[in-house]
Every structure is written in C-alpha cells, then in structure tokens.
Coordinates of C-alpha atoms in Angstrom, one line a residue:
Chain A
M1 CA 34.7 21.0 -38.2
V2 CA 35.0 19.1 -35.0
S3 CA 37.1 20.7 -32.4
L4 CA 39.7 18.4 -31.0
D5 CA 39.5 20.0 -27.5
L6 CA 35.8 19.5 -27.5
L7 CA 36.3 15.9 -28.5
A8 CA 38.9 15.3 -25.8
N9 CA 36.7 16.8 -23.2
A10 CA 33.7 14.8 -24.3
V11 CA 35.7 11.5 -24.2
V12 CA 37.2 12.2 -20.8
A13 CA 33.8 13.2 -19.4
G14 CA 32.3 10.1 -21.0
I15 CA 34.8 7.8 -19.3
L16 CA 34.1 9.4 -15.9
L17 CA 30.4 9.2 -16.5
G18 CA 30.8 5.6 -17.6
G19 CA 32.6 4.7 -14.4
F20 CA 29.6 6.1 -12.5
Y21 CA 27.2 4.1 -14.7
A22 CA 29.1 1.0 -13.7
A23 CA 28.3 1.7 -10.0
V24 CA 24.6 2.0 -10.8
S25 CA 24.6 -1.1 -13.0
L26 CA 26.6 -3.5 -10.9
G27 CA 23.6 -4.3 -8.7
V28 CA 21.6 -5.2 -11.9
S29 CA 24.5 -7.2 -13.2
I30 CA 24.5 -9.3 -10.0
A31 CA 20.7 -9.6 -9.7
F32 CA 19.9 -10.1 -13.4
G33 CA 23.1 -11.6 -14.6
L34 CA 23.9 -14.0 -11.8
L35 CA 20.6 -14.6 -10.0
D36 CA 18.2 -14.2 -12.9
V37 CA 16.1 -11.8 -10.9
V38 CA 14.9 -9.0 -13.2
N39 CA 15.0 -6.2 -10.7
I40 CA 13.7 -3.3 -12.7
A41 CA 13.3 -1.5 -9.4
H42 CA 17.1 -1.2 -9.0
P43 CA 17.3 2.4 -10.2
V44 CA 14.6 3.5 -7.8
F45 CA 16.7 2.1 -5.0
V46 CA 19.6 4.2 -6.3
I47 CA 17.3 7.2 -6.0
L48 CA 16.3 6.1 -2.5
G49 CA 20.0 6.0 -1.7
S50 CA 20.4 9.5 -3.0
Y51 CA 17.6 10.8 -0.8
A52 CA 19.1 9.0 2.3
V53 CA 22.4 10.7 1.6
Y54 CA 20.6 14.0 0.9
V55 CA 18.8 13.8 4.3
T56 CA 22.0 13.0 6.3
N57 CA 24.0 15.5 4.4
T58 CA 21.6 18.4 5.0
A59 CA 20.9 17.5 8.6
F60 CA 24.4 16.6 9.8
G61 CA 26.6 17.8 7.0
L62 CA 27.9 14.2 6.6
D63 CA 30.1 13.7 3.5
P64 CA 28.0 12.1 0.7
I65 CA 30.3 9.1 0.2
V66 CA 30.6 8.4 3.9
A67 CA 26.8 8.6 4.1
G68 CA 26.5 6.3 1.1
I69 CA 28.7 3.7 2.9
V70 CA 26.9 4.1 6.2
F71 CA 23.6 3.2 4.6
T72 CA 24.9 0.1 2.8
P73 CA 23.8 -2.3 5.7
V74 CA 20.3 -0.8 5.7
F75 CA 20.1 -1.3 2.0
Y76 CA 21.5 -4.8 2.3
G77 CA 18.6 -5.5 4.8
I78 CA 16.1 -4.1 2.3
G79 CA 17.5 -6.3 -0.4
V80 CA 17.2 -9.4 1.7
V81 CA 13.6 -8.7 2.6
V82 CA 12.7 -7.9 -1.0
Y83 CA 14.3 -11.0 -2.2
R84 CA 12.6 -13.1 0.4
I85 CA 9.2 -11.8 -0.6
Y86 CA 10.1 -12.4 -4.3
Y87 CA 11.3 -15.9 -3.6
V88 CA 8.3 -17.0 -1.5
S89 CA 5.7 -15.4 -3.7
F90 CA 7.0 -16.0 -7.2
E91 CA 10.3 -17.8 -7.7
K92 CA 9.3 -20.8 -5.6
K93 CA 6.1 -21.2 -7.6
G94 CA 7.8 -20.6 -11.0
Q95 CA 5.8 -17.4 -11.6
E96 CA 8.7 -15.0 -11.8
S97 CA 8.3 -14.1 -15.5
L98 CA 5.0 -12.3 -15.4
R99 CA 4.0 -11.7 -11.7
G100 CA 7.6 -11.2 -10.5
L101 CA 8.2 -8.5 -13.1
V102 CA 4.9 -6.8 -12.1
F103 CA 5.9 -7.1 -8.5
F104 CA 9.2 -5.1 -9.1
F105 CA 7.3 -2.6 -11.2
G106 CA 4.9 -2.1 -8.2
V107 CA 7.8 -1.7 -5.9
L108 CA 9.4 0.9 -8.3
F109 CA 6.1 2.7 -8.4
I110 CA 5.5 2.7 -4.6
V111 CA 9.0 4.0 -3.8
E112 CA 8.9 6.7 -6.5
V113 CA 5.4 8.0 -5.5
G114 CA 6.4 7.7 -1.8
L115 CA 9.5 9.9 -2.4
T116 CA 7.4 12.3 -4.4
L117 CA 4.8 12.5 -1.6
K118 CA 7.5 13.1 1.0
Y119 CA 9.9 15.4 -0.8
G120 CA 8.0 16.7 -3.8
V121 CA 9.3 16.9 -7.3
D122 CA 11.9 19.5 -6.6
Y123 CA 15.5 18.7 -7.4
R124 CA 17.6 18.0 -4.4
L125 CA 21.4 18.2 -4.1
V126 CA 24.2 17.7 -1.5
E127 CA 27.0 19.8 -0.3
A128 CA 30.7 18.8 0.0
Q129 CA 33.8 20.8 -0.2
Y130 CA 35.2 19.2 -3.4
I131 CA 31.9 19.2 -5.4
G132 CA 32.5 22.6 -7.2
E133 CA 36.2 22.1 -7.9
S134 CA 37.9 20.9 -11.0
L135 CA 41.4 20.0 -12.3
R136 CA 42.9 21.1 -15.6
F137 CA 45.3 19.2 -17.8
G138 CA 46.0 21.5 -20.7
P139 CA 42.7 21.9 -22.6
V140 CA 41.0 19.1 -20.7
G141 CA 39.1 20.0 -17.6
I142 CA 38.1 17.4 -15.1
A143 CA 35.3 18.3 -12.6
L144 CA 35.8 16.6 -9.2
R145 CA 32.1 16.0 -9.0
L146 CA 32.7 13.5 -11.9
L147 CA 36.2 12.3 -10.9
V148 CA 35.3 11.3 -7.3
P149 CA 32.3 9.2 -8.3
C150 CA 34.4 7.5 -11.0
V151 CA 37.2 6.6 -8.6
V152 CA 34.7 5.3 -6.0
A153 CA 33.0 3.3 -8.7
V154 CA 36.3 1.8 -9.8
L155 CA 37.0 0.8 -6.1
L156 CA 33.5 -0.7 -5.8
T157 CA 34.0 -2.7 -9.0
L158 CA 37.4 -4.0 -7.7
V159 CA 36.0 -5.0 -4.3
L160 CA 33.0 -6.8 -5.9
Y161 CA 35.3 -8.5 -8.4
L162 CA 37.7 -9.8 -5.7
Y163 CA 34.8 -10.7 -3.4
L164 CA 33.2 -12.9 -6.1
A165 CA 36.4 -14.4 -7.3
K166 CA 38.2 -15.0 -4.0
T167 CA 35.8 -15.6 -1.1
F168 CA 33.8 -18.7 -0.3
V169 CA 30.5 -16.9 -0.4
G170 CA 31.4 -15.0 -3.5
R171 CA 32.2 -18.2 -5.3
A172 CA 29.0 -19.7 -4.1
I173 CA 27.1 -16.8 -5.6
K174 CA 28.8 -17.5 -9.0
A175 CA 28.0 -21.1 -8.5
V176 CA 24.3 -20.6 -7.8
S177 CA 23.9 -19.0 -11.2
Q178 CA 25.4 -21.9 -12.9
D179 CA 24.2 -25.0 -11.1
S180 CA 22.1 -24.5 -7.9
L181 CA 21.6 -28.3 -7.6
A182 CA 25.3 -28.9 -7.4
L183 CA 25.6 -26.1 -4.9
R184 CA 23.0 -27.9 -2.7
L185 CA 24.9 -31.1 -3.0
M186 CA 27.9 -29.2 -1.6
G187 CA 25.9 -28.4 1.5
A188 CA 25.1 -24.8 0.7
D189 CA 21.5 -23.5 0.6
P190 CA 21.0 -21.7 -2.7
V191 CA 18.2 -19.5 -1.3
K192 CA 20.5 -18.2 1.5
V193 CA 23.3 -17.6 -1.1
K194 CA 20.8 -15.7 -3.2
D195 CA 19.7 -13.7 -0.1
V196 CA 23.3 -12.5 0.4
A197 CA 23.8 -11.8 -3.3
F198 CA 20.6 -9.8 -3.7
G199 CA 21.4 -7.9 -0.5
I200 CA 24.8 -7.0 -1.9
A201 CA 23.1 -5.9 -5.2
I202 CA 20.8 -3.5 -3.3
A203 CA 23.6 -2.4 -1.0
T204 CA 25.5 -1.1 -4.0
A205 CA 22.5 1.1 -4.8
S206 CA 23.1 3.1 -1.6
L207 CA 26.6 4.0 -2.7
A208 CA 25.5 4.5 -6.3
G209 CA 22.8 6.9 -5.0
A210 CA 25.5 8.9 -3.1
L211 CA 27.5 9.2 -6.4
L212 CA 24.3 10.1 -8.3
I213 CA 23.4 13.1 -6.1
M214 CA 27.0 14.2 -6.1
I215 CA 27.1 14.4 -9.9
G216 CA 23.9 16.4 -10.2
P217 CA 20.6 17.2 -8.5
V218 CA 18.1 14.3 -8.1
E219 CA 14.4 14.0 -8.3
P220 CA 12.2 10.9 -7.8
S221 CA 11.1 10.1 -11.4
M222 CA 14.8 10.2 -12.6
N223 CA 15.0 6.4 -12.0
R224 CA 13.1 5.7 -15.2
E225 CA 15.8 7.0 -17.5
Y226 CA 18.3 4.8 -15.7
I227 CA 16.3 1.6 -16.3
G228 CA 17.1 1.4 -20.0
R229 CA 20.7 2.4 -19.2
V230 CA 21.5 -0.2 -16.5
F231 CA 20.0 -3.0 -18.5
A232 CA 21.8 -1.9 -21.6
V233 CA 25.0 -2.0 -19.5
A234 CA 24.2 -5.4 -18.0
V235 CA 23.4 -7.0 -21.3
L236 CA 26.3 -5.5 -23.2
G237 CA 28.6 -6.4 -20.3
G238 CA 27.7 -10.1 -20.7
M239 CA 25.3 -10.6 -17.9
G240 CA 27.0 -11.0 -14.5
S241 CA 30.6 -10.4 -15.6
I242 CA 31.8 -7.6 -13.2
G243 CA 34.7 -6.5 -15.4
G244 CA 32.4 -6.7 -18.5
T245 CA 29.9 -4.5 -16.7
F246 CA 32.5 -1.8 -16.1
L247 CA 33.7 -1.8 -19.7
A248 CA 30.2 -1.7 -21.1
A249 CA 29.4 1.1 -18.7
V250 CA 32.4 3.1 -20.0
I251 CA 31.4 2.4 -23.6
I252 CA 27.9 3.7 -23.0
G253 CA 29.2 6.7 -21.0
V254 CA 31.5 7.8 -23.8
A255 CA 28.7 7.2 -26.5
E256 CA 26.3 9.3 -24.4
S257 CA 28.9 12.1 -23.8
L258 CA 29.7 12.3 -27.5
T259 CA 26.0 12.4 -28.4
S260 CA 25.2 15.1 -25.9
T261 CA 28.3 17.2 -27.0
F262 CA 27.6 17.0 -30.7
F263 CA 23.8 16.5 -31.0
G264 CA 22.5 18.0 -27.7
P265 CA 22.1 16.6 -24.3
S266 CA 18.4 15.7 -24.8
W267 CA 19.4 12.9 -27.2
A268 CA 21.7 11.2 -24.8
V269 CA 18.9 9.2 -23.2
A270 CA 18.2 7.5 -26.6
V271 CA 21.8 6.2 -26.8
S272 CA 21.5 3.4 -24.2
F273 CA 18.1 2.4 -25.7
G274 CA 19.7 2.1 -29.1
V275 CA 22.6 0.1 -27.7
L276 CA 20.2 -2.2 -25.8
L277 CA 18.2 -2.9 -28.9
L278 CA 21.3 -3.3 -31.1
A279 CA 22.9 -5.7 -28.5
L280 CA 19.7 -7.7 -28.3
A281 CA 19.3 -7.9 -32.0
V282 CA 22.9 -8.7 -32.9
R283 CA 24.6 -10.2 -29.9
P284 CA 22.3 -11.0 -26.9
A285 CA 25.2 -12.6 -25.0
G286 CA 26.9 -9.2 -24.8
L287 CA 30.4 -8.2 -25.6
F288 CA 32.1 -10.4 -23.1
G289 CA 29.6 -13.2 -22.6
S290 CA 30.1 -16.6 -24.2
Chain B
M1 CA -22.1 -19.6 -22.1
R2 CA -19.1 -17.3 -22.6
G3 CA -20.7 -15.9 -25.7
R4 CA -23.8 -15.1 -23.7
T5 CA -21.9 -13.2 -21.0
F6 CA -20.1 -11.3 -23.7
G7 CA -23.4 -10.3 -25.3
V8 CA -24.9 -9.3 -22.0
V9 CA -21.9 -7.1 -21.1
V10 CA -22.0 -5.4 -24.5
I11 CA -25.7 -4.7 -24.4
G12 CA -25.4 -3.5 -20.8
M13 CA -22.6 -1.1 -21.7
V14 CA -24.6 0.4 -24.6
L15 CA -27.7 0.7 -22.5
A16 CA -25.8 2.3 -19.6
G17 CA -24.1 4.7 -22.1
V18 CA -27.4 5.7 -23.7
L19 CA -29.0 6.1 -20.3
F20 CA -26.0 8.2 -19.2
T21 CA -26.4 10.7 -22.0
R22 CA -30.2 10.9 -21.5
L23 CA -29.9 11.7 -17.9
G24 CA -28.3 15.0 -18.9
A25 CA -25.7 14.6 -16.1
N26 CA -23.2 17.1 -15.0
Q27 CA -20.4 17.6 -17.6
Y28 CA -17.9 16.4 -15.1
Y29 CA -19.4 12.9 -15.2
Y30 CA -18.7 12.6 -18.9
F31 CA -15.0 13.5 -18.3
A32 CA -14.8 10.9 -15.5
A33 CA -16.6 8.2 -17.5
Y34 CA -14.4 8.9 -20.5
V35 CA -11.3 8.2 -18.4
I36 CA -12.7 5.0 -17.0
L37 CA -13.7 3.8 -20.5
Q38 CA -10.2 4.7 -21.8
Y39 CA -8.8 2.4 -19.1
V40 CA -11.2 -0.3 -20.2
V41 CA -9.5 -0.1 -23.7
L42 CA -6.0 0.1 -22.3
A43 CA -6.4 -2.7 -19.8
T44 CA -8.0 -4.9 -22.4
A45 CA -5.3 -4.1 -24.9
W46 CA -2.6 -4.8 -22.3
N47 CA -4.2 -8.1 -21.3
I48 CA -4.1 -9.4 -24.9
L49 CA -0.4 -9.6 -24.6
G50 CA 0.2 -9.7 -20.9
G51 CA -2.7 -12.0 -19.8
Y52 CA -3.1 -14.3 -22.8
T53 CA 0.5 -14.6 -23.8
G54 CA 2.4 -13.8 -20.5
Y55 CA 4.6 -11.0 -21.9
V56 CA 4.7 -7.9 -19.8
N57 CA 4.4 -4.6 -21.5
F58 CA 5.5 -1.6 -19.4
G59 CA 5.3 0.8 -22.2
T60 CA 1.5 1.4 -22.4
A61 CA 2.2 5.2 -22.0
A62 CA 4.4 5.1 -25.1
F63 CA 1.8 3.4 -27.3
F64 CA -1.0 5.7 -25.9
A65 CA 1.1 8.8 -26.4
L66 CA 2.1 7.7 -29.9
G67 CA -1.6 7.5 -30.7
A68 CA -2.2 11.0 -29.2
Y69 CA 0.7 12.6 -31.0
T70 CA -0.2 11.0 -34.3
S71 CA -3.5 12.8 -33.9
V72 CA -1.8 16.0 -33.0
V73 CA 0.2 15.9 -36.3
L74 CA -2.8 15.0 -38.4
I75 CA -5.0 17.7 -36.8
K76 CA -2.3 20.4 -37.2
G77 CA -1.1 19.4 -40.6
F78 CA -4.3 18.1 -42.3
A79 CA -7.2 19.0 -40.1
A80 CA -8.1 15.3 -40.3
P81 CA -11.5 14.1 -39.1
L82 CA -11.8 11.8 -36.0
P83 CA -12.2 8.4 -37.9
V84 CA -8.9 9.1 -39.7
L85 CA -7.2 9.9 -36.4
L86 CA -8.4 6.6 -34.9
A87 CA -7.2 4.6 -37.8
A88 CA -3.9 6.4 -38.0
G89 CA -3.3 6.0 -34.2
A90 CA -4.0 2.3 -34.4
A91 CA -1.8 1.8 -37.4
V92 CA 1.2 3.7 -36.1
A93 CA 1.1 2.2 -32.6
G94 CA 0.5 -1.3 -34.1
L95 CA 3.6 -0.8 -36.2
L96 CA 5.6 0.2 -33.1
G97 CA 4.4 -2.9 -31.4
L98 CA 5.4 -5.1 -34.3
G99 CA 8.8 -3.5 -34.5
I100 CA 9.6 -3.8 -30.8
G101 CA 8.2 -7.3 -30.8
Y102 CA 10.3 -8.3 -33.8
L103 CA 13.5 -7.1 -32.2
T104 CA 13.0 -8.5 -28.8
L105 CA 10.4 -11.3 -28.7
R106 CA 12.8 -13.9 -30.2
L107 CA 14.7 -13.7 -27.0
R108 CA 13.5 -14.1 -23.5
G109 CA 10.4 -12.2 -22.5
V110 CA 12.2 -10.0 -20.0
F111 CA 14.0 -8.2 -22.8
F112 CA 10.7 -7.2 -24.4
S113 CA 9.6 -5.8 -21.0
I114 CA 12.8 -3.9 -20.5
A115 CA 12.7 -2.6 -24.0
T116 CA 9.1 -1.3 -23.5
L117 CA 10.2 0.5 -20.3
A118 CA 13.0 2.2 -22.1
L119 CA 10.8 2.9 -25.1
A120 CA 8.6 5.3 -23.2
V121 CA 11.6 7.4 -22.1
V122 CA 13.0 7.5 -25.6
L123 CA 9.7 8.5 -27.3
Q124 CA 9.1 11.1 -24.7
T125 CA 12.6 12.6 -25.4
M126 CA 11.9 12.7 -29.1
V127 CA 8.6 14.4 -28.6
I128 CA 10.2 17.0 -26.2
N129 CA 12.7 17.7 -29.0
W130 CA 10.1 18.0 -31.7
D131 CA 8.9 21.6 -32.0
Y132 CA 6.2 20.9 -34.6
V133 CA 4.1 19.0 -31.9
G134 CA 4.8 21.6 -29.3
G135 CA 8.0 20.1 -27.7
A136 CA 8.1 20.2 -23.9
R137 CA 5.8 23.2 -23.7
G138 CA 2.9 21.3 -25.2
I139 CA 0.4 22.3 -27.8
S140 CA -3.2 23.3 -27.7
V141 CA -5.8 21.7 -30.0
V142 CA -9.1 23.3 -31.0
R143 CA -12.1 21.0 -30.9
P144 CA -14.3 20.9 -34.0
G145 CA -17.6 22.8 -33.7
R146 CA -20.9 21.6 -32.3
L147 CA -22.3 18.3 -33.4
P148 CA -25.9 17.1 -34.0
F149 CA -27.4 14.7 -31.4
F150 CA -24.8 15.6 -28.7
G151 CA -25.1 18.3 -26.1
S152 CA -21.4 18.9 -26.0
Y153 CA -18.2 17.7 -27.6
V154 CA -17.3 15.8 -24.4
E155 CA -20.5 13.9 -24.7
F156 CA -19.5 12.9 -28.2
L157 CA -16.1 11.9 -27.1
F158 CA -17.7 9.8 -24.4
A159 CA -19.8 8.0 -27.0
V160 CA -16.7 7.4 -29.1
M161 CA -14.8 6.0 -26.2
L162 CA -17.7 3.8 -25.3
L163 CA -17.7 2.3 -28.9
L164 CA -13.9 1.9 -28.7
A165 CA -14.2 0.0 -25.4
I166 CA -16.9 -2.3 -26.9
F167 CA -14.7 -2.8 -29.9
A168 CA -11.6 -3.6 -27.8
I169 CA -13.6 -6.1 -25.7
A170 CA -14.9 -7.7 -28.9
V171 CA -11.4 -8.0 -30.2
A172 CA -10.2 -9.6 -27.0
W173 CA -13.2 -11.9 -27.0
W174 CA -12.6 -12.9 -30.5
I175 CA -8.9 -13.6 -29.9
E176 CA -9.7 -15.6 -26.8
T177 CA -12.2 -17.9 -28.5
S178 CA -10.3 -18.3 -31.7
R179 CA -7.3 -20.5 -32.6
I180 CA -5.0 -17.6 -31.9
G181 CA -6.2 -17.5 -28.3
R182 CA -5.5 -21.1 -27.8
G183 CA -2.1 -20.7 -29.3
L184 CA -1.3 -17.7 -27.1
A185 CA -2.4 -19.7 -24.0
A186 CA -0.1 -22.5 -25.0
I187 CA 2.8 -20.0 -25.3
R188 CA 1.9 -18.6 -21.8
D189 CA 1.8 -22.0 -20.2
N190 CA 4.9 -23.5 -21.8
E191 CA 6.5 -21.8 -24.8
E192 CA 9.0 -24.6 -25.6
A193 CA 6.3 -27.3 -25.6
A194 CA 4.0 -25.1 -27.8
E195 CA 6.9 -24.6 -30.2
C196 CA 7.4 -28.4 -30.3
M197 CA 3.8 -29.0 -31.0
G198 CA 4.0 -26.8 -34.1
V199 CA 2.4 -23.7 -32.7
P200 CA 3.9 -20.8 -34.7
T201 CA 5.0 -19.0 -31.5
L202 CA 6.8 -16.0 -33.0
R203 CA 4.1 -15.2 -35.4
L204 CA 1.4 -15.4 -32.7
K205 CA 3.4 -13.3 -30.3
L206 CA 3.8 -10.7 -33.0
I207 CA 0.1 -10.7 -33.8
A208 CA -0.6 -10.2 -30.0
T209 CA 1.9 -7.3 -29.7
T210 CA 0.6 -5.6 -32.8
V211 CA -3.1 -5.9 -31.8
S212 CA -2.3 -4.9 -28.3
G213 CA -0.2 -1.9 -29.4
S214 CA -2.8 -0.6 -31.9
L215 CA -5.6 -0.8 -29.4
M216 CA -3.5 1.3 -27.0
G217 CA -2.9 3.7 -29.9
V218 CA -6.6 4.0 -30.6
A219 CA -7.2 4.8 -27.0
G220 CA -4.8 7.7 -27.3
A221 CA -6.1 9.0 -30.6
P222 CA -9.0 11.1 -29.2
F223 CA -6.9 12.3 -26.3
P224 CA -5.9 15.7 -27.9
Y225 CA -9.6 16.6 -28.2
Y226 CA -10.3 15.4 -24.7
V227 CA -7.6 17.5 -23.0
T228 CA -7.4 20.2 -25.7
F229 CA -3.9 20.8 -24.5
V230 CA -1.4 18.0 -25.1
E231 CA 2.0 18.0 -23.3
P232 CA 4.5 15.2 -23.1
S233 CA 4.3 14.8 -19.3
S234 CA 0.6 14.1 -19.4
A235 CA 0.5 12.0 -22.6
F236 CA 3.5 9.9 -21.4
N237 CA 2.2 9.7 -17.8
L238 CA 3.4 6.6 -15.9
D239 CA -0.2 6.3 -14.6
Y240 CA -1.1 4.7 -17.9
A241 CA 1.6 2.0 -17.6
V242 CA 0.8 1.2 -14.0
N243 CA -3.0 1.3 -14.3
S244 CA -3.2 -0.7 -17.5
L245 CA -1.3 -3.6 -15.9
A246 CA -2.8 -3.2 -12.5
M247 CA -6.3 -3.4 -13.7
P248 CA -6.1 -6.8 -15.4
M249 CA -3.9 -8.1 -12.5
I250 CA -6.6 -7.1 -10.1
G251 CA -9.5 -8.2 -12.2
G252 CA -8.0 -11.5 -13.5
T253 CA -5.9 -12.0 -16.5
T254 CA -7.1 -15.1 -18.2
T255 CA -10.4 -13.8 -19.7
W256 CA -11.6 -10.6 -21.2
V257 CA -13.9 -10.0 -18.2
G258 CA -11.0 -9.5 -15.8
P259 CA -9.6 -6.3 -17.3
V260 CA -13.1 -4.9 -17.6
I261 CA -13.8 -5.5 -13.9
G262 CA -10.4 -4.2 -12.9
A263 CA -10.7 -1.1 -15.0
I264 CA -14.2 -0.2 -13.8
L265 CA -13.4 -0.9 -10.1
L266 CA -9.9 0.7 -10.0
G267 CA -10.9 3.5 -12.5
T268 CA -14.0 4.5 -10.5
T269 CA -12.1 4.3 -7.2
Q270 CA -9.4 6.6 -8.7
Q271 CA -11.9 9.1 -10.0
V272 CA -13.6 9.3 -6.6
A273 CA -10.2 9.4 -4.8
T274 CA -8.8 12.1 -7.0
V275 CA -11.7 14.4 -6.1
T276 CA -11.7 13.5 -2.4
I277 CA -8.0 12.9 -1.6
S278 CA -4.8 14.0 -3.4
S279 CA -4.0 12.3 -6.7
A280 CA -0.4 11.4 -5.7
L281 CA -1.7 9.5 -2.6
N282 CA -4.2 7.8 -4.8
L283 CA -1.4 6.6 -7.1
L284 CA 0.4 5.2 -4.1
I285 CA -2.7 3.3 -3.2
V286 CA -2.8 1.8 -6.7
G287 CA 0.8 0.7 -6.3
I288 CA 0.1 -0.9 -3.0
I289 CA -3.1 -2.7 -4.2
L290 CA -1.1 -3.9 -7.2
V291 CA 1.7 -5.4 -5.1
A292 CA -0.8 -6.9 -2.6
F293 CA -2.7 -8.5 -5.5
V294 CA 0.3 -10.1 -7.2
I295 CA 1.5 -11.5 -4.0
L296 CA -1.7 -12.6 -2.3
A297 CA -4.3 -13.1 -5.1
P298 CA -2.3 -13.9 -8.2
D299 CA -5.4 -14.7 -10.2
G300 CA -7.2 -11.5 -9.4
I301 CA -10.8 -11.0 -8.3
L302 CA -12.0 -13.7 -10.8
G303 CA -9.6 -16.1 -9.3
L304 CA -10.9 -15.3 -5.8
V305 CA -14.5 -15.8 -6.9
Q306 CA -13.6 -19.1 -8.5
R307 CA -11.8 -20.2 -5.3
L308 CA -14.9 -19.3 -3.3
K309 CA -17.2 -21.2 -5.6
G310 CA -14.8 -24.2 -5.6
G311 CA -14.8 -24.1 -1.8
A312 CA -18.6 -24.1 -1.6
R313 CA -18.8 -27.1 -3.9
A314 CA -16.2 -29.1 -2.0

C-alpha cells in the first residue's frame, strides 16, 4: 500500500530537485545542444563552483548564492579559455569527435584530481541561515535547502531564455548552431559568438555549484554521477531548448525522487541512465526537439 | 614488414617474461609487471574501438569490473577454475559491449561515449547494492593452493597476464591486417562515405565494441585472485578509464604498437611514481600528459617518430 503522503512528498521533492538539475544541465544544453561541443567536463566545473563557494563561505561567511554569482565572471573567463583551446586544437582541424572528447575527459580528470589533492575526499558543506529550515503545507514538508536552489534555477532558466530570445548576441548564439555561414555573411564572427556562448555555459556552472553544495555536502568525484544525468536532461530536453531542458530536468528529478522513495536512494543514479538509453533508442530528438 | 615486427615483439615479450621468472626477482616486481601487462591488454582493447574506429569508450572500468565481478560470482558459487573465469569474463563483458553498442552506435558517436561514462556509475551502484558479491564492503577471495612450476601464485598470475597481453596484441594485429580493420579505418576516416561504398558500418562497429569489451573483461577476470580482496571502488577505479585511453593516445592510435608503447611507458612510469611520490599526484601527471599529448602531439609518440623520419628525408 503506497502512502499518499509519501507519494506527495516524493513528487514535491522531485520537482524541487528537478529544478536544481535544470541549473546543472543548462550549461550542457547550451554547449552540446547549441554549439555541438560535447563538454563532458561540465559537471566537474559545477563541483569546482561548489568548492569556490565553500572557500568563500567558510573564510568570509559569504552567502552561498551571492558567492555563486560573484564567481560567474571568473567561470565565464575559464569557459572562454577552454573553448579557445578546444577550437584551435580540435574544432578547427575537424578532430573534435575523438580528440576533443578525450581533451574534455582529461580536463575533467585534472580538475577532479586537483581538487582531491587540495581538499581531500572529505565531504564539504556551506553554512547559511536558511539551510536547515523547512516549510510545511499540511502533510507536505518543503526543505528550504531544496526550495531556494529551485527558485534560483527557475530564475536562471528565465534569464537565459530571455537572453537567447531577445538580445542580439543571444540570437546570434542560436543562429550559430543553425547556420554559421549565414551568420558570417551577416558580419558576425561565429568563433567569437561561440566564445561568448561557451563562457556563459561555464558561468552557469558556478551558480549551479553554489546550489549543489547548498543541497548537500560535496566531494570531488561526485561529478561523475552528474554526467549521465546532465546529458540525459539535455537529450530529453531536445538539445539546446532552454524550456525543454527545464521540463526534462523536472521529469528526471521526479522519476529519481520516486525511485529513491520506493526502491531506495542507491537506485536513483540508474534512473537517468535508463532515461538516457531509452531516449536514445526511442526518440533521439528528445521530447521537445523536432 | 609489419608481420615481422609483430613476431619480434611477441617473441621478445615471451623471452622477457621467461627471463623475468628465472631471475627469481622480488615478489613486488611480479605485482608491478602484472599491472603493466594488464594495461597492455586494456590499452590494446580500447584502441580496437577508439583508435581503429574512432569511437571513444570512457567505460573501461565498467568492462574491467564486470570481468572481475563475474569471476567473483563464479569463484564463490562454483569454485570455477581460472580458464572458465577468463572465458566467462570475456563473454559477459563482450555482451555488454554489444548491447551498449547496439543501443547507441546507430546514432552519433558521442552518445556511445556518454553512455559508457554513465555505464560505469550505474554498474558500480548495482554492485554496491548486491550483497552476494560483498556490496560496498567488498569481498575477500582465497587463492587456490600452490602450483607446479611457479614459485608463487603471483608468478602464475603474471604468466597468465603475459599470455593475455600477447593474445590481445595478436587479436589487434589480426583485426588491423584483415578486411575488418580496413573497414574500421574507413569508418574512422569518413563514416558516410564508407556506408556509401557498401561497408557494413553498423556490423563492423558492433564487432569492434564486442571484441574490445570482451578483452577488457578478460583483463579483469584474474583481478580477484590478484588483489584477493575485491571492492567496488578499486574494481571501478577511474584510473582504468583514463589510463586505457591515455596509453594509446600517447603511444599512437593507428597501429597495435602504439598502445603497447604507451602502456609500457606510462605503466612503468606510474609504477615508479607510485612508490616514489604519492599516487594522487601521479594521476594528476597522467591527466596533464594526456591533455598535452592530444593538443600538441595528436598522433602520439609513433606520430612524432614518423614526423622526425619524414623531416630527415626531406
């Protein structure tokens, strides 16, 4: 007999978790969906974001979300540098499929091992006033450490959506994925547009990292369980569709939350993998792709 | 010409192996040599798919661990002998390769790569939740008793791994020189053109994934006897994934010699580095070397050598 309260709680937690997954996946959606750059190192940049927030939070008591926003320019810069190396070494020569992937894998590995060397494999967490609190609506409890990240993720999704739809550069980013030659004819340099787009993709990792360490303690090798998840979200969301990414993230969040409530938390990791394989086998264009 | 190099390498490896056991070296050297040979198998296996076909497998650890845990089940349940373990590890890991390949290889190659990355995490979760094979705590395995001809069981395992390495190289050499190899190279260079020319691309890719996967499984099959205590975090170690792709990338991916050079160089360096400096730092070095090589010397050491030769001729 499935308890209705348990179900309601699991669904609500899943929606909130899904919102947070959207924040982690948006960068992949932009890089993979719009720029065709298979950045498997994205989750490790999210972890890097978590550690940046952790350091400023423990040293100066800075609010995690403020810290996450403060670090976005730094991560934007990292993104531009990484994309430049990737472009000059692989994309320009048409070698992105094999060596480009290996390059990102190497980056993933270096950042992960570097963090392990510096901070060890201990779990790290941040402090903020609202992290322990929770709201209650009848039988359903909402922990603020899940609600705040979800709200921030919704805002981030909205900002990115409006940026891509309304601004000149945003539209150029969408255009570069469709027809970079036409973009060049319009007088815009596709490589510079991709610089900006990849910078933004990595900048979201800083904020997503802040949300991650707010939800729970973080340790360097955690990025690996997010790889399957973010790509499942990006594929299911229809590759580059911002709204689609958010919906796909919520679907996976709810599926995981239900799985961990009724089958045990250790099985939740397998959910996104199953979804990814299923999506690839049945509908590679995703739920919202054409 | 190539056939002769191949023969020389095989005879050299056998002689070196025999000499090694005759020297009556310190037991530690057998442990170290076993690891290096294991990497020769893994790197060669990775290269059959990655180097010949151009599809990146990030899930070496998953295939390796599948071989290891298949052995654990067979040892615990049936006290199966080593040859059975090797065959079973190869079969199960090969099937996994076939399955993953069938689901993802019809699409773009990146999906295969992403699926293999996620695969390791999922298999590890399943093993952690499976009490029969020890779950997260791990399980200890008792080695069979003393053997004739060999001073210790580790020496025997060393000999087994040497044979497996030669076998793996032979498979790679055979694929490379056969029609399959030419078909795979056509896929790597231009898949659409190959398809148009009538190359059965999907079937060839599936053969490559299956062979590559089963060789990785074979490499993992003797692992329980080697460590005698198998736990998920060591069997699914990310080191296997990064090393088995770094070694061919550093050696050179287009022929069977590349992974062997890479595995021996990088494997030996790591064995020395683990003893002299910390193992985490040593992994960081592997990562940096890997990135440096893909950016600066995309064709590996073999490519560098060829470039030097070409320069001398010009």
